[in-house]
Tab-separated table of C-alpha atoms in Angstrom:
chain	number	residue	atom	x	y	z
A	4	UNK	CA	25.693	89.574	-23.054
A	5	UNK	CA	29.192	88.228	-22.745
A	6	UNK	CA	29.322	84.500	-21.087
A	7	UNK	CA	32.675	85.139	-19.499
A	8	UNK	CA	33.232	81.380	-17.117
A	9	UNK	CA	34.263	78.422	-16.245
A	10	UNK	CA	33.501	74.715	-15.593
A	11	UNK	CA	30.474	73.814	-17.683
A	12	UNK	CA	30.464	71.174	-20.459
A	13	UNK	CA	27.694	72.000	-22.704
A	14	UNK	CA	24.762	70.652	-21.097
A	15	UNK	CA	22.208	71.797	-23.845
A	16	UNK	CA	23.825	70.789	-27.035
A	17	UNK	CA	21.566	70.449	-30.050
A	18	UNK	CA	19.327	73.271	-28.387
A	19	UNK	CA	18.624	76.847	-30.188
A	20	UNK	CA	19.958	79.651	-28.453
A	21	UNK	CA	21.129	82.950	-27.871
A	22	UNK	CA	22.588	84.388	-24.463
A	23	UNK	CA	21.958	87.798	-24.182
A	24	UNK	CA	21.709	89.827	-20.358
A	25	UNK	CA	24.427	91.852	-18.662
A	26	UNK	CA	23.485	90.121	-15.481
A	27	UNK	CA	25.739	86.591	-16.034
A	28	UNK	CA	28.477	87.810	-14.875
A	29	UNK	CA	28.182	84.534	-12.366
A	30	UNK	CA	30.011	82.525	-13.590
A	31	UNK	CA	32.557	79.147	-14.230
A	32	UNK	CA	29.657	77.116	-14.477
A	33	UNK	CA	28.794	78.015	-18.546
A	34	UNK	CA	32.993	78.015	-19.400
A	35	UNK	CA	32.230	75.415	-22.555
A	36	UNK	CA	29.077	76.896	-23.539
A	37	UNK	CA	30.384	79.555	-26.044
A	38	UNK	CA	32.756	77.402	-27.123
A	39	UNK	CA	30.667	75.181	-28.463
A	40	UNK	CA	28.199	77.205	-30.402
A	41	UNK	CA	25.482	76.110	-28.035
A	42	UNK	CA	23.373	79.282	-26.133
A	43	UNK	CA	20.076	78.749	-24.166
A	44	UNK	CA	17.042	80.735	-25.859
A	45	UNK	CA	16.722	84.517	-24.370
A	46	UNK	CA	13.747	83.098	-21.749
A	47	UNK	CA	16.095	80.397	-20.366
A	48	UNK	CA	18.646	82.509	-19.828
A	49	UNK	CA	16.474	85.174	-17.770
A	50	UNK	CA	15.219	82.925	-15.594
A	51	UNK	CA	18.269	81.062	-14.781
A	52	UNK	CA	19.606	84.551	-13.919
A	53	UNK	CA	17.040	85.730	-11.374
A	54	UNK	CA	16.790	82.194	-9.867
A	55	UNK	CA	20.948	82.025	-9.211
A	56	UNK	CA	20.419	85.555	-7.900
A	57	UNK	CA	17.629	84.682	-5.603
A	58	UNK	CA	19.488	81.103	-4.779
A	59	UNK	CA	22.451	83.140	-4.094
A	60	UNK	CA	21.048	85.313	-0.996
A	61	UNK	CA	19.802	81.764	0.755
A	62	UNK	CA	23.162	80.292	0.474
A	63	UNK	CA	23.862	77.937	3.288
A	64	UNK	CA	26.347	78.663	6.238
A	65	UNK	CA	29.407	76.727	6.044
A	66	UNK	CA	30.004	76.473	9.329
A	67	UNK	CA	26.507	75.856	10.779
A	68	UNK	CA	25.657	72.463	11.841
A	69	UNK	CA	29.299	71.195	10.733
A	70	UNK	CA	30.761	68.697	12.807
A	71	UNK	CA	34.254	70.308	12.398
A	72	UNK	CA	34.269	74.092	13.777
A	73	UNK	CA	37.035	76.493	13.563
A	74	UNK	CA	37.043	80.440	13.113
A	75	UNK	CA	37.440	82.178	10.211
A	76	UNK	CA	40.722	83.203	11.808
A	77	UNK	CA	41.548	79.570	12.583
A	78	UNK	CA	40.851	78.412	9.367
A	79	UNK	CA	43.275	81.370	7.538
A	80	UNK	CA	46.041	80.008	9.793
A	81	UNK	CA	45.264	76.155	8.852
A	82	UNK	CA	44.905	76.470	5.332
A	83	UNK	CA	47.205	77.340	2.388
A	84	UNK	CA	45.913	80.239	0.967
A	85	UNK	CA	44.457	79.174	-2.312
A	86	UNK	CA	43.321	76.428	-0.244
A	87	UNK	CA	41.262	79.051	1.730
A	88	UNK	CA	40.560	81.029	-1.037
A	89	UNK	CA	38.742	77.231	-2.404
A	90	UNK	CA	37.255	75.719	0.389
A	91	UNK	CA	36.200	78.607	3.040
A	92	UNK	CA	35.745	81.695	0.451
A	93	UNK	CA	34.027	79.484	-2.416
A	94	UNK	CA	36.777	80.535	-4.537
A	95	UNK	CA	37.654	78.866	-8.313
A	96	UNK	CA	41.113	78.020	-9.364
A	97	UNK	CA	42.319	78.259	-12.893
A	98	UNK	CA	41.872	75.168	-15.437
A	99	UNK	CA	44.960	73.020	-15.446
A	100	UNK	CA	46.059	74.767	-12.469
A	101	UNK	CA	46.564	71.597	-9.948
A	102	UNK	CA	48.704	69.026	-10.284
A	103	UNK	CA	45.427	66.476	-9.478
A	104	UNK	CA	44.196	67.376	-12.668
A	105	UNK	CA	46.644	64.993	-14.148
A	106	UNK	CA	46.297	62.358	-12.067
A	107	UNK	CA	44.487	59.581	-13.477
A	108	UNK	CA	43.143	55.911	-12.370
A	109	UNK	CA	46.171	54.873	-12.410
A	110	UNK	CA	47.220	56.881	-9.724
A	111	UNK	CA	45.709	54.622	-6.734
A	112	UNK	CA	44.475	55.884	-3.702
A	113	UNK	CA	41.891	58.302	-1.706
A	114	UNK	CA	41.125	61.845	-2.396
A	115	UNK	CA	40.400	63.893	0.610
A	116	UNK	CA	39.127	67.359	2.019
A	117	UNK	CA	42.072	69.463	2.832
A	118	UNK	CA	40.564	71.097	5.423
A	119	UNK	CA	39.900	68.282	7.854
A	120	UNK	CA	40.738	64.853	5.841
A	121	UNK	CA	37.472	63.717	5.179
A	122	UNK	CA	37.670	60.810	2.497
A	123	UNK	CA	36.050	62.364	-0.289
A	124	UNK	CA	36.617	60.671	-3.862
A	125	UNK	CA	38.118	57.307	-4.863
A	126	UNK	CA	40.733	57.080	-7.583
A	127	UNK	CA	38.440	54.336	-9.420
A	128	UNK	CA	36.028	57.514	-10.044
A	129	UNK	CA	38.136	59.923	-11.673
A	130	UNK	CA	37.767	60.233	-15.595
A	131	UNK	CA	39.571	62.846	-17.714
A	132	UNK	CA	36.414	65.369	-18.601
A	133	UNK	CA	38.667	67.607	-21.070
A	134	UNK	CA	37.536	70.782	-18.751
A	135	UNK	CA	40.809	71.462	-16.840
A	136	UNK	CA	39.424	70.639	-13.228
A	137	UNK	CA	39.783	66.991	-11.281
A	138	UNK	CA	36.422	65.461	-12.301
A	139	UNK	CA	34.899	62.168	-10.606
A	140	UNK	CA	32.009	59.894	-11.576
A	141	UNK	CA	30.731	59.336	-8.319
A	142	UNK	CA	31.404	60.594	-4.740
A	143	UNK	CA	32.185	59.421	-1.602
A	144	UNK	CA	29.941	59.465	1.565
A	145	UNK	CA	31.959	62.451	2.864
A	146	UNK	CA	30.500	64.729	0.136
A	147	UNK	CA	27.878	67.136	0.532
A	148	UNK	CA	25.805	68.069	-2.560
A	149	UNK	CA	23.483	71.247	-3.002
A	150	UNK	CA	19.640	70.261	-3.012
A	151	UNK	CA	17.847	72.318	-5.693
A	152	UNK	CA	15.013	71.238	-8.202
A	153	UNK	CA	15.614	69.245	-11.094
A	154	UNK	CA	15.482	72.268	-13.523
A	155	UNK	CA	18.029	74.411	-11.480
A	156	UNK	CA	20.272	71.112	-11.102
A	157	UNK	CA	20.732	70.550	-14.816
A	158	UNK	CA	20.623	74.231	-15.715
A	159	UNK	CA	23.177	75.668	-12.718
A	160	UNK	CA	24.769	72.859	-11.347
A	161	UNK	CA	25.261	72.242	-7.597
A	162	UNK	CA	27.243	73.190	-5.435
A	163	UNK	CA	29.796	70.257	-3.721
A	164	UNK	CA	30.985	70.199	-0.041
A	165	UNK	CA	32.761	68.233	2.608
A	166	UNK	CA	30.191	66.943	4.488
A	167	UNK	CA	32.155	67.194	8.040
A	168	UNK	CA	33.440	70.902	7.736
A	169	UNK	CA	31.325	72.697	4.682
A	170	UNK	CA	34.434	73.723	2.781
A	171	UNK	CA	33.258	74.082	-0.838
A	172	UNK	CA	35.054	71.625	-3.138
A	173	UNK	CA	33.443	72.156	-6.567
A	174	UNK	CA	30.321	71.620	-8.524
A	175	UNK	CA	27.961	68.384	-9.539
A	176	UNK	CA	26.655	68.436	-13.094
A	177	UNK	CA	23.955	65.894	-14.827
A	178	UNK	CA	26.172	65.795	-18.212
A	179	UNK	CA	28.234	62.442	-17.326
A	180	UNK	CA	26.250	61.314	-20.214
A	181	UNK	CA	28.663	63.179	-22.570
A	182	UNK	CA	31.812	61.010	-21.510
A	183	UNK	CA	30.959	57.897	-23.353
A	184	UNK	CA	33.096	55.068	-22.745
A	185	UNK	CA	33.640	56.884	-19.041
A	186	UNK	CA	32.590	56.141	-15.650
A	187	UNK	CA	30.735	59.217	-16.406
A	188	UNK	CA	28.889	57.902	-18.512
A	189	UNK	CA	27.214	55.312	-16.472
A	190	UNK	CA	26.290	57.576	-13.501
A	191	UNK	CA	25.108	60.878	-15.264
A	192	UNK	CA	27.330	62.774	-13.310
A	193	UNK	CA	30.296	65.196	-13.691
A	194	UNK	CA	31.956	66.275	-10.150
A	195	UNK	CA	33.695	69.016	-11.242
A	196	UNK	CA	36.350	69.897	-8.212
A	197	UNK	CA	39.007	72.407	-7.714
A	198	UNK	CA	42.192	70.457	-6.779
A	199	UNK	CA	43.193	72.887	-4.102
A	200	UNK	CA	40.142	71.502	-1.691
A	201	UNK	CA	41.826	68.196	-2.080
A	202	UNK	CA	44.637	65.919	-0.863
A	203	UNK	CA	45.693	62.461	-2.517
A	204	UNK	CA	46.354	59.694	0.108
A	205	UNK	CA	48.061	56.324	-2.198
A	206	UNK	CA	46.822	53.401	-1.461
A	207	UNK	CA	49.267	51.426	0.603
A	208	UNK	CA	51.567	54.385	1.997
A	209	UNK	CA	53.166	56.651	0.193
A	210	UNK	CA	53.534	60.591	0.624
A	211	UNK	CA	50.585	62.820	0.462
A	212	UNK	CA	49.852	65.083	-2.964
A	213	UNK	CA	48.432	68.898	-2.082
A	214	UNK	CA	46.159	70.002	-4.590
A	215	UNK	CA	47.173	73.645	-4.034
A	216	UNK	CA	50.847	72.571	-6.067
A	217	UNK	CA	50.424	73.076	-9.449
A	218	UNK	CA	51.523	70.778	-12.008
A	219	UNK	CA	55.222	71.377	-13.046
A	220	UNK	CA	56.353	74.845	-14.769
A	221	UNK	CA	53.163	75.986	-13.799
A	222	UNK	CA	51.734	79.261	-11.530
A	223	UNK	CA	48.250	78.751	-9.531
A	224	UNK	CA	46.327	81.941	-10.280
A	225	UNK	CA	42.893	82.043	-8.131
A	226	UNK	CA	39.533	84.263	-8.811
A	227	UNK	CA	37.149	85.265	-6.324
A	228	UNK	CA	33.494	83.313	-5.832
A	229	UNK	CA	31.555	85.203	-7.989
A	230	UNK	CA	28.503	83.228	-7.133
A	231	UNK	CA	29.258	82.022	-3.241
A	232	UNK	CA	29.223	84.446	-0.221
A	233	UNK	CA	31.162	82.269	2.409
């Protein structure tokens, strides 16, 4: 088995392994993993495979019980496509690929849904995580996080939404312990989010940043959820 993703800092370092099974083609979420030598023992792996496949056919609606309803059509005309692609497709951007990725603490101010401008993440939560994607300590009330059981939260990861329209915005990890000296560090928590379900609002004024630009001399190139149905 080839591990071919992103977005996952290795959450089971120090652990024996070997990843072997044709069926992870999922995903973002185990990106880091082969990089760092680290692979989950054949039984892990097998499990975590038929319990993301099961997971993935009881996905929940985004649009269901959302206080902010549009059509699909509605929502194509609204958005920016990669910020479509992100928030109503379950899409992944490529590391590096926003220009939010390089904003720091420094940069003061709000981060919000770009779908419907739902505060989302504050500035004093954002930590550089070294994986290529905006990552926060700790979330706002506006964020909606995936309920699963504490195995399939530290194995898979959950998923992240707006809480007031259900566009998907990234992933929650348990590995904030890794980030010492970080804000990370003190919550246990990595909010790994694509920058194209976000906008930057400065504190005090100031003009709005789209997530969907890309840093400078640099093209946005998006992949299709290959663990979300919309």
């Amino acid at each position: 088995l080839v591990v071919s993703t992103m977005k996952i800092f290795p959450l089971l370092v120090g652990l024996t392994c070997i990843i072997s099974s044709s069926a992870l083609s999922v995903n973002r979420r185990l990106y880091l993993l082969k990089q760092t030598g680290c692979i989950a023992t054949l039984a892990t792996t097998t499990t975590a495979v038929a319990t993301r496949s099961a997971h993935a056919a009881d996905v929940k609606s985004r649009t269901d019980g959302y206080a902010i309803q549009h059509t699909d059509r509605e929502w194509a005309y609204i958005l920016s496509g990669p910020q479509y692609n992100i928030l109503r497709q379950g899409g992944t951007e490529r590391q590096k690929a926003s220009i939010l990725h390089t904003f720091t603490m420094a940069n003061v101010g709000t981060y919000t849904c770009a779908g419907c401008a739902t505060p989302l993440f504050s500035s004093e939560d954002k930590f550089s995580s070294g994986t290529g994607w905006p990552s926060f300590s700790s979330a706002l009330p506006g964020v909606e996080v995936e309920e699963l059981d504490p195995v399939r939260a530290t194995l898979d990861g959950r998923e992240v939404r707006c809480s007031s329209c259900g566009g998907h915005l990234g992933d929650l990890f348990n590995d904030g312990w890794i980030y010492r000296g970080s804000s990370a560090a003190k919550t246990g928590k990595r909010y790994c989010i694509d920058g194209a379900a976000l906008v930057f609002k400065p504190e005090g004024g100031g003009e709005d940043v789209f997530g969907d630009d890309p840093p400078p001399n640099r093209v946005i190139k998006y992949e299709q959820s290959m663990y979300r149905d919309s």
